Amino acid sequence: MDLLKQRIIDDGIIVSTEIVKVDSFLNQQLDVKLFEEIGKEIHNRFKNDEITKILTLESSGIAIATIASRYFDYVPVVFAKKAKPNTMNEQFYSSETKSFTKGNIYNAIVSKKYLSKTDKILIIDDFMAHGEAACSLANLALQAESTVVGIVAVIEKYYQGGSTKLRNLGYRVETLASIEKIKDGRIFFR
């Protein structure tokens, strides 16, 4: 997706060969107009797959998933929480995951009443490195006996292997902007 790649080049901040910050438009300050285009592109890639729910992880994936939902006839967006709230008294699915960015391990949880075996799930991950979050979300869907139709990574660092790992597990993975490497202060796309 050329628009997204250009935005990464223009506004992404290279922290190291492992990290590029995109918080000015993707995960702290949100460019809603860009998200509209991202939502259209996601729909374009999955429009024939009869998606019944979109699954993402709090908090960065929620805005993208919500806008993408519009293009899938407003299917529900379910987001896994990173901590069990006091108000969650019902049973829930849980899957351990590790955050590459934050370097911590947590349990992603979703109430059992929001995922079912009749659901056809599209997983949306805002930024994929090793694929831990997407694997955890897929695990939640599998616990509910839902069908994972596909996984979308808005941005991925291809060299860190997340999408390859997920494809090797049999998942369809679509990436909107795939960074092949960061070298000499420049971002190179696949």
PDB file of C-alpha atoms in Angstrom, residues 18-163:
ATOM      1  CA  GLU A  18      15.048  -3.107  15.006  1.00  0.00           C
ATOM      2  CA  ILE A  19      12.600  -0.295  15.805  1.00  0.00           C
ATOM      3  CA  VAL A  20      10.735   2.346  13.816  1.00  0.00           C
ATOM      4  CA  LYS A  21       8.310   4.619  15.667  1.00  0.00           C
ATOM      5  CA  VAL A  22       5.017   5.316  13.925  1.00  0.00           C
ATOM      6  CA  ASP A  23       3.185   6.811  16.866  1.00  0.00           C
ATOM      7  CA  SER A  24       2.578  10.115  15.057  1.00  0.00           C
ATOM      8  CA  PHE A  25      -0.022   8.457  12.813  1.00  0.00           C
ATOM      9  CA  LEU A  26      -0.653   4.829  13.827  1.00  0.00           C
ATOM     10  CA  ASN A  27      -0.643   4.116  17.528  1.00  0.00           C
ATOM     11  CA  GLN A  28      -0.760   7.245  19.642  1.00  0.00           C
ATOM     12  CA  GLN A  29      -1.882  10.021  17.363  1.00  0.00           C
ATOM     13  CA  LEU A  30      -4.246   8.539  14.785  1.00  0.00           C
ATOM     14  CA  ASP A  31      -4.549   9.640  11.160  1.00  0.00           C
ATOM     15  CA  VAL A  32      -8.183   8.724  10.590  1.00  0.00           C
ATOM     16  CA  LYS A  33      -8.059   9.571   6.877  1.00  0.00           C
ATOM     17  CA  LEU A  34      -5.167   7.123   6.477  1.00  0.00           C
ATOM     18  CA  PHE A  35      -7.110   4.570   8.532  1.00  0.00           C
ATOM     19  CA  GLU A  36     -10.027   4.910   6.099  1.00  0.00           C
ATOM     20  CA  GLU A  37      -7.693   3.905   3.265  1.00  0.00           C
ATOM     21  CA  ILE A  38      -6.291   1.065   5.370  1.00  0.00           C
ATOM     22  CA  GLY A  39      -9.841  -0.144   6.082  1.00  0.00           C
ATOM     23  CA  LYS A  40     -10.671  -0.105   2.364  1.00  0.00           C
ATOM     24  CA  GLU A  41      -7.520  -2.052   1.544  1.00  0.00           C
ATOM     25  CA  ILE A  42      -8.204  -4.665   4.214  1.00  0.00           C
ATOM     26  CA  HIS A  43     -11.724  -5.087   2.867  1.00  0.00           C
ATOM     27  CA  ASN A  44     -10.393  -5.364  -0.668  1.00  0.00           C
ATOM     28  CA  ARG A  45      -8.223  -8.309   0.369  1.00  0.00           C
ATOM     29  CA  PHE A  46     -10.920 -10.133   2.374  1.00  0.00           C
ATOM     30  CA  LYS A  47     -14.214  -9.018   0.794  1.00  0.00           C
ATOM     31  CA  ASN A  48     -15.130 -12.531  -0.360  1.00  0.00           C
ATOM     32  CA  ASP A  49     -14.415 -14.294   2.937  1.00  0.00           C
ATOM     33  CA  GLU A  50     -17.700 -13.774   4.832  1.00  0.00           C
ATOM     34  CA  ILE A  51     -16.029 -12.233   7.888  1.00  0.00           C
ATOM     35  CA  THR A  52     -18.355 -12.265  10.922  1.00  0.00           C
ATOM     36  CA  LYS A  53     -16.012 -10.638  13.475  1.00  0.00           C
ATOM     37  CA  ILE A  54     -12.756  -8.734  13.592  1.00  0.00           C
ATOM     38  CA  LEU A  55     -10.401  -9.618  16.447  1.00  0.00           C
ATOM     39  CA  THR A  56      -7.588  -7.380  17.627  1.00  0.00           C
ATOM     40  CA  LEU A  57      -5.574  -6.574  20.740  1.00  0.00           C
ATOM     41  CA  GLU A  58      -6.000  -3.515  22.929  1.00  0.00           C
ATOM     42  CA  SER A  59      -5.258  -0.796  22.418  1.00  0.00           C
ATOM     43  CA  SER A  60      -3.494   0.099  19.171  1.00  0.00           C
ATOM     44  CA  GLY A  61      -5.467  -2.279  16.974  1.00  0.00           C
ATOM     45  CA  ILE A  62      -8.903  -1.063  18.060  1.00  0.00           C
ATOM     46  CA  ALA A  63      -9.096   2.087  15.916  1.00  0.00           C
ATOM     47  CA  ILE A  64      -7.978   0.312  12.739  1.00  0.00           C
ATOM     48  CA  ALA A  65     -10.311  -2.634  13.379  1.00  0.00           C
ATOM     49  CA  THR A  66     -13.237  -0.295  14.024  1.00  0.00           C
ATOM     50  CA  ILE A  67     -12.760   1.567  10.762  1.00  0.00           C
ATOM     51  CA  ALA A  68     -12.198  -1.683   8.841  1.00  0.00           C
ATOM     52  CA  SER A  69     -15.480  -2.985  10.265  1.00  0.00           C
ATOM     53  CA  ARG A  70     -17.367  -0.337   8.292  1.00  0.00           C
ATOM     54  CA  TYR A  71     -16.288  -2.014   5.067  1.00  0.00           C
ATOM     55  CA  PHE A  72     -17.453  -5.433   6.281  1.00  0.00           C
ATOM     56  CA  ASP A  73     -21.011  -4.230   6.890  1.00  0.00           C
ATOM     57  CA  TYR A  74     -20.175  -3.228  10.484  1.00  0.00           C
ATOM     58  CA  VAL A  75     -19.297  -6.675  11.831  1.00  0.00           C
ATOM     59  CA  PRO A  76     -18.509  -6.617  15.562  1.00  0.00           C
ATOM     60  CA  VAL A  77     -14.983  -5.768  16.626  1.00  0.00           C
ATOM     61  CA  VAL A  78     -13.741  -7.873  19.541  1.00  0.00           C
ATOM     62  CA  PHE A  79     -10.566  -6.842  21.286  1.00  0.00           C
ATOM     63  CA  ALA A  80      -8.541  -8.938  23.654  1.00  0.00           C
ATOM     64  CA  LYS A  81      -7.726  -7.229  26.915  1.00  0.00           C
ATOM     65  CA  LYS A  82      -4.237  -7.333  28.364  1.00  0.00           C
ATOM     66  CA  ALA A  83      -5.521  -7.636  31.923  1.00  0.00           C
ATOM     67  CA  LYS A  84      -8.679  -9.096  33.419  1.00  0.00           C
ATOM     68  CA  PRO A  85     -10.920  -6.258  34.576  1.00  0.00           C
ATOM     69  CA  ASN A  86     -12.804  -6.550  37.865  1.00  0.00           C
ATOM     70  CA  THR A  87     -16.054  -6.420  35.894  1.00  0.00           C
ATOM     71  CA  MET A  88     -15.277  -9.628  33.963  1.00  0.00           C
ATOM     72  CA  ASN A  89     -17.073 -12.216  36.043  1.00  0.00           C
ATOM     73  CA  GLU A  90     -17.889 -14.598  33.200  1.00  0.00           C
ATOM     74  CA  GLN A  91     -15.645 -17.269  31.705  1.00  0.00           C
ATOM     75  CA  PHE A  92     -13.005 -16.165  29.253  1.00  0.00           C
ATOM     76  CA  TYR A  93     -10.411 -17.434  26.814  1.00  0.00           C
ATOM     77  CA  SER A  94      -6.814 -16.625  27.671  1.00  0.00           C
ATOM     78  CA  SER A  95      -3.563 -16.788  25.745  1.00  0.00           C
ATOM     79  CA  GLU A  96      -0.096 -15.758  26.855  1.00  0.00           C
ATOM     80  CA  THR A  97       1.742 -13.340  24.616  1.00  0.00           C
ATOM     81  CA  LYS A  98       4.925 -11.305  24.632  1.00  0.00           C
ATOM     82  CA  SER A  99       5.142  -7.702  23.516  1.00  0.00           C
ATOM     83  CA  PHE A 100       8.238  -7.060  21.394  1.00  0.00           C
ATOM     84  CA  THR A 101       7.948  -3.307  21.906  1.00  0.00           C
ATOM     85  CA  LYS A 102       7.344  -3.348  25.646  1.00  0.00           C
ATOM     86  CA  GLY A 103       9.329  -6.502  26.394  1.00  0.00           C
ATOM     87  CA  ASN A 104       6.732  -7.909  28.786  1.00  0.00           C
ATOM     88  CA  ILE A 105       4.554 -11.004  28.921  1.00  0.00           C
ATOM     89  CA  TYR A 106       0.825 -10.825  29.579  1.00  0.00           C
ATOM     90  CA  ASN A 107      -2.347 -12.835  29.079  1.00  0.00           C
ATOM     91  CA  ALA A 108      -4.646 -11.671  26.296  1.00  0.00           C
ATOM     92  CA  ILE A 109      -8.223 -12.417  27.338  1.00  0.00           C
ATOM     93  CA  VAL A 110     -11.643 -12.355  25.687  1.00  0.00           C
ATOM     94  CA  SER A 111     -14.966 -13.192  27.291  1.00  0.00           C
ATOM     95  CA  LYS A 112     -16.324 -16.507  25.991  1.00  0.00           C
ATOM     96  CA  LYS A 113     -19.587 -14.807  25.064  1.00  0.00           C
ATOM     97  CA  TYR A 114     -17.910 -12.803  22.262  1.00  0.00           C
ATOM     98  CA  LEU A 115     -16.355 -15.641  20.219  1.00  0.00           C
ATOM     99  CA  SER A 116     -18.115 -18.759  18.976  1.00  0.00           C
ATOM    100  CA  LYS A 117     -17.547 -21.727  16.718  1.00  0.00           C
ATOM    101  CA  THR A 118     -19.695 -20.175  13.975  1.00  0.00           C
ATOM    102  CA  ASP A 119     -17.476 -17.084  13.734  1.00  0.00           C
ATOM    103  CA  LYS A 120     -15.220 -16.384  10.780  1.00  0.00           C
ATOM    104  CA  ILE A 121     -12.529 -14.222  12.294  1.00  0.00           C
ATOM    105  CA  LEU A 122     -10.267 -11.637  10.694  1.00  0.00           C
ATOM    106  CA  ILE A 123      -7.355 -10.739  12.979  1.00  0.00           C
ATOM    107  CA  ILE A 124      -5.880  -7.252  12.672  1.00  0.00           C
ATOM    108  CA  ASP A 125      -2.451  -6.443  14.122  1.00  0.00           C
ATOM    109  CA  ASP A 126      -1.213  -2.864  13.839  1.00  0.00           C
ATOM    110  CA  PHE A 127       2.510  -3.667  13.890  1.00  0.00           C
ATOM    111  CA  MET A 128       3.970  -7.171  13.553  1.00  0.00           C
ATOM    112  CA  ALA A 129       7.472  -8.155  14.583  1.00  0.00           C
ATOM    113  CA  HIS A 130       7.776 -11.771  15.732  1.00  0.00           C
ATOM    114  CA  GLY A 131       4.043 -12.450  15.350  1.00  0.00           C
ATOM    115  CA  GLU A 132       3.446 -13.075  19.054  1.00  0.00           C
ATOM    116  CA  ALA A 133       0.289 -10.952  19.323  1.00  0.00           C
ATOM    117  CA  ALA A 134      -1.257 -12.432  16.170  1.00  0.00           C
ATOM    118  CA  CYS A 135      -0.440 -15.980  17.351  1.00  0.00           C
ATOM    119  CA  SER A 136      -2.066 -15.223  20.687  1.00  0.00           C
ATOM    120  CA  LEU A 137      -5.197 -13.842  19.003  1.00  0.00           C
ATOM    121  CA  ALA A 138      -5.373 -16.890  16.712  1.00  0.00           C
ATOM    122  CA  ASN A 139      -5.077 -19.086  19.810  1.00  0.00           C
ATOM    123  CA  LEU A 140      -8.060 -17.296  21.380  1.00  0.00           C
ATOM    124  CA  ALA A 141     -10.119 -17.889  18.218  1.00  0.00           C
ATOM    125  CA  LEU A 142      -9.096 -21.548  18.136  1.00  0.00           C
ATOM    126  CA  GLN A 143     -10.102 -22.005  21.782  1.00  0.00           C
ATOM    127  CA  ALA A 144     -13.570 -20.814  20.751  1.00  0.00           C
ATOM    128  CA  GLU A 145     -13.472 -23.178  17.740  1.00  0.00           C
ATOM    129  CA  SER A 146     -13.827 -20.142  15.472  1.00  0.00           C
ATOM    130  CA  THR A 147     -12.357 -20.112  11.976  1.00  0.00           C
ATOM    131  CA  VAL A 148      -9.427 -17.747  11.464  1.00  0.00           C
ATOM    132  CA  VAL A 149      -9.977 -16.520   7.913  1.00  0.00           C
ATOM    133  CA  GLY A 150      -6.846 -14.412   7.872  1.00  0.00           C
ATOM    134  CA  ILE A 151      -4.448 -12.121   9.661  1.00  0.00           C
ATOM    135  CA  VAL A 152      -3.656  -8.577   8.591  1.00  0.00           C
ATOM    136  CA  ALA A 153      -0.499  -6.798   9.666  1.00  0.00           C
ATOM    137  CA  VAL A 154      -0.784  -3.107   8.884  1.00  0.00           C
ATOM    138  CA  ILE A 155       3.001  -2.782   9.171  1.00  0.00           C
ATOM    139  CA  GLU A 156       5.409  -5.654   9.609  1.00  0.00           C
ATOM    140  CA  LYS A 157       9.128  -5.972  10.098  1.00  0.00           C
ATOM    141  CA  TYR A 158       9.512  -8.922   7.735  1.00  0.00           C
ATOM    142  CA  TYR A 159      13.082  -9.649   8.853  1.00  0.00           C
ATOM    143  CA  GLN A 160      11.816 -10.531  12.339  1.00  0.00           C
ATOM    144  CA  GLY A 161       9.885 -13.513  10.998  1.00  0.00           C
ATOM    145  CA  GLY A 162       6.360 -13.044  12.333  1.00  0.00           C
ATOM    146  CA  SER A 163       4.481 -13.411   9.058  1.00  0.00           C
TER     147      SER A 163
END
